[in-house]
Short mmCIF file of C-alpha atoms and ligand atoms in Angstrom, two decimals:
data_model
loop_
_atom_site.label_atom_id
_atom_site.label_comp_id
_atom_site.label_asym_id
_atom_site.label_seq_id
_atom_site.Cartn_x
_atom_site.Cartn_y
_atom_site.Cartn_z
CA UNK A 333 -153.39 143.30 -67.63
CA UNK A 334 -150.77 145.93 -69.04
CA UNK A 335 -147.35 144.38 -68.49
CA UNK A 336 -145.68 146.96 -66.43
CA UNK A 337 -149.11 146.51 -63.49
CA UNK A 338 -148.06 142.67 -63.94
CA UNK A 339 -144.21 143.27 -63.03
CA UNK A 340 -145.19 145.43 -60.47
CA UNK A 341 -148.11 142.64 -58.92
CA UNK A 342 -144.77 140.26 -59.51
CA UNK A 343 -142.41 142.61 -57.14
CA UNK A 344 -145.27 143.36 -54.43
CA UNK A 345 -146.02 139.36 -54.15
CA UNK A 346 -145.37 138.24 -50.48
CA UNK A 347 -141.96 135.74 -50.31
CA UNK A 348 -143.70 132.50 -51.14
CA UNK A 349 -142.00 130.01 -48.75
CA UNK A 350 -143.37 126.71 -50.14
CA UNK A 351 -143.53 123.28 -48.53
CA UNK A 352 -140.88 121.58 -49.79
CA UNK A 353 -138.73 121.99 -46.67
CA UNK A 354 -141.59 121.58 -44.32
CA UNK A 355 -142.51 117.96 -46.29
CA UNK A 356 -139.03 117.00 -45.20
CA UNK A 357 -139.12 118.35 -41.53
CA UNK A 358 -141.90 115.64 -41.42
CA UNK A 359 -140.23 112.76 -42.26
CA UNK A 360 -139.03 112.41 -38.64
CA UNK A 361 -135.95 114.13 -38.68
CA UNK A 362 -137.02 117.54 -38.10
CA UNK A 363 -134.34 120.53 -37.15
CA UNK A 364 -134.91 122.98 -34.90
CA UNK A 365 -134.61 126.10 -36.27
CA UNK A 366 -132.20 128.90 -35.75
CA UNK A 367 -133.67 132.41 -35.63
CA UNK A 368 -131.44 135.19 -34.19
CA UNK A 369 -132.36 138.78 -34.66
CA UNK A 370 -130.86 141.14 -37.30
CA UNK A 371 -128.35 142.68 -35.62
CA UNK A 372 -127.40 138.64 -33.66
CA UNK A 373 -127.08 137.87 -37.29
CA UNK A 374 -124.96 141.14 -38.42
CA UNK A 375 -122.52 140.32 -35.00
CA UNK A 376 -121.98 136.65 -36.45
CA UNK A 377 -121.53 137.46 -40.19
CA UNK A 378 -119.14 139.32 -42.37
CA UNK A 379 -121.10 141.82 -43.99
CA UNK A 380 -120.64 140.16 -47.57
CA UNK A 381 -122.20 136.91 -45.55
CA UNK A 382 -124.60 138.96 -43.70
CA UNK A 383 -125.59 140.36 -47.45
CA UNK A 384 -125.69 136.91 -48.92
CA UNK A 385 -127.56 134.89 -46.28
CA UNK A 386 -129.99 137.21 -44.65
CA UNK A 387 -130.70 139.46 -47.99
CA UNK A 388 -130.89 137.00 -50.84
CA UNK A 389 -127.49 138.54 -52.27
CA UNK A 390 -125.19 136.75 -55.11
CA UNK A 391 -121.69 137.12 -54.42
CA UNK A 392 -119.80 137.69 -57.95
CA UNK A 393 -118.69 134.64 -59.98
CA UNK A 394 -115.37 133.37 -59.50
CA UNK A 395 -114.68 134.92 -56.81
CA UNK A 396 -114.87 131.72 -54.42
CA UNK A 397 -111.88 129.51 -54.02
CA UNK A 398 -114.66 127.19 -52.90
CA UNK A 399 -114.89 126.70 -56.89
CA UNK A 400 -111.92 125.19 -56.86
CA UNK A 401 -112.10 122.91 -53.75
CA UNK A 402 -111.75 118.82 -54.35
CA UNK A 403 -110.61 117.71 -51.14
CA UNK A 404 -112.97 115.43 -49.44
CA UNK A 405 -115.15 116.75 -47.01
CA UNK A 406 -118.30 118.45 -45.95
CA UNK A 407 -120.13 121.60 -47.12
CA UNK A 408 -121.90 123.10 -44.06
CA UNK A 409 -123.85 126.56 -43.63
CA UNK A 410 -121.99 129.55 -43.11
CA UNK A 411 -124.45 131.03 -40.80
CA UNK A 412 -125.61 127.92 -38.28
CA UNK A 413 -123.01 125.09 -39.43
CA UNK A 414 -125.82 122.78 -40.94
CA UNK A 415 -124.83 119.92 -42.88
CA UNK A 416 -125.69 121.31 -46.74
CA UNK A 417 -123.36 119.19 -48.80
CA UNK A 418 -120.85 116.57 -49.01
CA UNK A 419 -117.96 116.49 -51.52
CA UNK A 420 -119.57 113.41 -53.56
CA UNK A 421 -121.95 116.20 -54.79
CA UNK A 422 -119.79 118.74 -56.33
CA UNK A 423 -119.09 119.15 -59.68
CA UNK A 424 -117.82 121.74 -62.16
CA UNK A 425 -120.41 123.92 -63.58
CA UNK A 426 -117.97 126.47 -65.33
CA UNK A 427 -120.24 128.60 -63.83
CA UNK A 428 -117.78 130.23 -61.44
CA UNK A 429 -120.28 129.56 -58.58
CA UNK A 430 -119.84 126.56 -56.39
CA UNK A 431 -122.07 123.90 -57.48
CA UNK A 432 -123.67 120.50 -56.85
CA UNK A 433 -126.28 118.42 -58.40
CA UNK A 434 -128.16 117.23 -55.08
CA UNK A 435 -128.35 117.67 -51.78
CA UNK A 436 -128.52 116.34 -48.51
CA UNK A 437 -132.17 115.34 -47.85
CA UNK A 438 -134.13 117.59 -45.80
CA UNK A 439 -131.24 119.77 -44.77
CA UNK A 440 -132.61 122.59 -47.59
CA UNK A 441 -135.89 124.25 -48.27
CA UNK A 442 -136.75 126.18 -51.65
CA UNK A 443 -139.07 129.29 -52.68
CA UNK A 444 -139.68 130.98 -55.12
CA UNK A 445 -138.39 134.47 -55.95
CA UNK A 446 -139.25 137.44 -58.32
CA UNK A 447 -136.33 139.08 -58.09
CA UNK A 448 -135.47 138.65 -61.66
CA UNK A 449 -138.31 138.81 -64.35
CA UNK A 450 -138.82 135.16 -64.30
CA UNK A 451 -139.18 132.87 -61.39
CA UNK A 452 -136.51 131.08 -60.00
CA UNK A 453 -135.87 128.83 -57.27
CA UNK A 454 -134.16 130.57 -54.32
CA UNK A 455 -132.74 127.58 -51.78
CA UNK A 456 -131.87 128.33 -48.00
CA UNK A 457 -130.58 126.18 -45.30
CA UNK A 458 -133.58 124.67 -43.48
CA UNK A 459 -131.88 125.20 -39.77
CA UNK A 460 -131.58 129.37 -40.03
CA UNK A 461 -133.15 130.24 -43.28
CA UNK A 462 -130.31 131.45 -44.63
CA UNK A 463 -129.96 132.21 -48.33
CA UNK A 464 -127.39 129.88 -50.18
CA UNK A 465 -128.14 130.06 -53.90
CA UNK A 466 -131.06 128.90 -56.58
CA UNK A 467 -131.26 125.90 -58.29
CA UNK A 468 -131.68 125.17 -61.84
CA UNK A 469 -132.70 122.35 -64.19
CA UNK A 470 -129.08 122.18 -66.60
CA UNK A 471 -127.22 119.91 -64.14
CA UNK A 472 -125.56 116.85 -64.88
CA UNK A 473 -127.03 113.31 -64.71
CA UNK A 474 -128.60 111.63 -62.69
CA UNK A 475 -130.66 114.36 -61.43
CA UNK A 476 -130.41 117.01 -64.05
CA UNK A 477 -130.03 119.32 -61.09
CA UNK A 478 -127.54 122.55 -60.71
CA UNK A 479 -127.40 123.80 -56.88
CA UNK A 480 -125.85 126.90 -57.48
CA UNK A 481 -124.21 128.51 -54.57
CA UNK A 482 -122.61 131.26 -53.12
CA UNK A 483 -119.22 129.74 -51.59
CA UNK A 484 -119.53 132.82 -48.93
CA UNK A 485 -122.59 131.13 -47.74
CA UNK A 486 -120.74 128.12 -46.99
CA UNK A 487 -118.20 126.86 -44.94
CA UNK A 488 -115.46 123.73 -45.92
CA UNK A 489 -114.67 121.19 -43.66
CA UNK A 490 -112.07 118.62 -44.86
CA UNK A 491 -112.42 115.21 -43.59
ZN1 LIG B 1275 -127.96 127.66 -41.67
#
């Protein structure tokens, strides 16, 4: 296959929701899930959110004082208020993008996406689907794991 038919079988690929999130929603503690139409969505969201959450956007990097942020607390959705992250799992990337090296079990689904020539994996919340970042492989130990998010996606509560 010619490389520019296999880019463009890449881009026309359906969005590949896998099962991680659904394996999770099994385990007994299984959300219901928040769907709201487009324009629901539009009327609860800035549009940076609204660009962010519901279209797979990246806001740009260090532009979040959430990069910043040590207080103790929780790291919820920005678009349904689901429990994403605590404090505990923060660290600094130096990416200028928020960024943690777990999460909180079966409160995030992945897929992969296309969008740049190699895959990555895009994360959402698992309550409203909402995009929050991808996650890569260079985190620190003991999972290895970078959660790398957009801090418009998310919302700080201080405890
Ligand atoms: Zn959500």
């Amino acid at each position: 296959m010619k490389r520019r038919t296999f880019l463009q079988a890449l881009a026309s690929l359906p969005f590949a929701y896998s099962t991680v999130s659904q394996a999770h929603h099994t385990e007994g503690n299984k959300v219901e899930e928040l769907k709201l139409s487009e324009l629901e969505w539009r009327k609860r969201l800035t549009p940076e959110q609204f660009y962010i959450l519901r279209e797979e956007g990246t806001e740009r990097s260090f532009t979040s004082p959430l990069n910043d942020e040590k207080r103790k607390g929780e790291y919820r959705c920005a678009g349904c208020d689901y429990l994403l992250f605590t404090s505990d799992m923060k660290y600094d990337s130096g990416t200028g993008w928020p960024s943690f090296f777990t999460v909180v079990e079966g409160h995030i689904g992945t897929s992969t996406d296309f969008k740049l020539i190699y895959p990555r994996t895009e994360y959402h919340c698992a309550r409203c689907g909402g995009h929050q970042g991808h996650v890569f492989n260079d985190g620190p130990k003991p999972t290895g794991e970078r959660w790398c998010n957009n801090g418009l996606a998310l919302n700080f509560v201080p405890t």
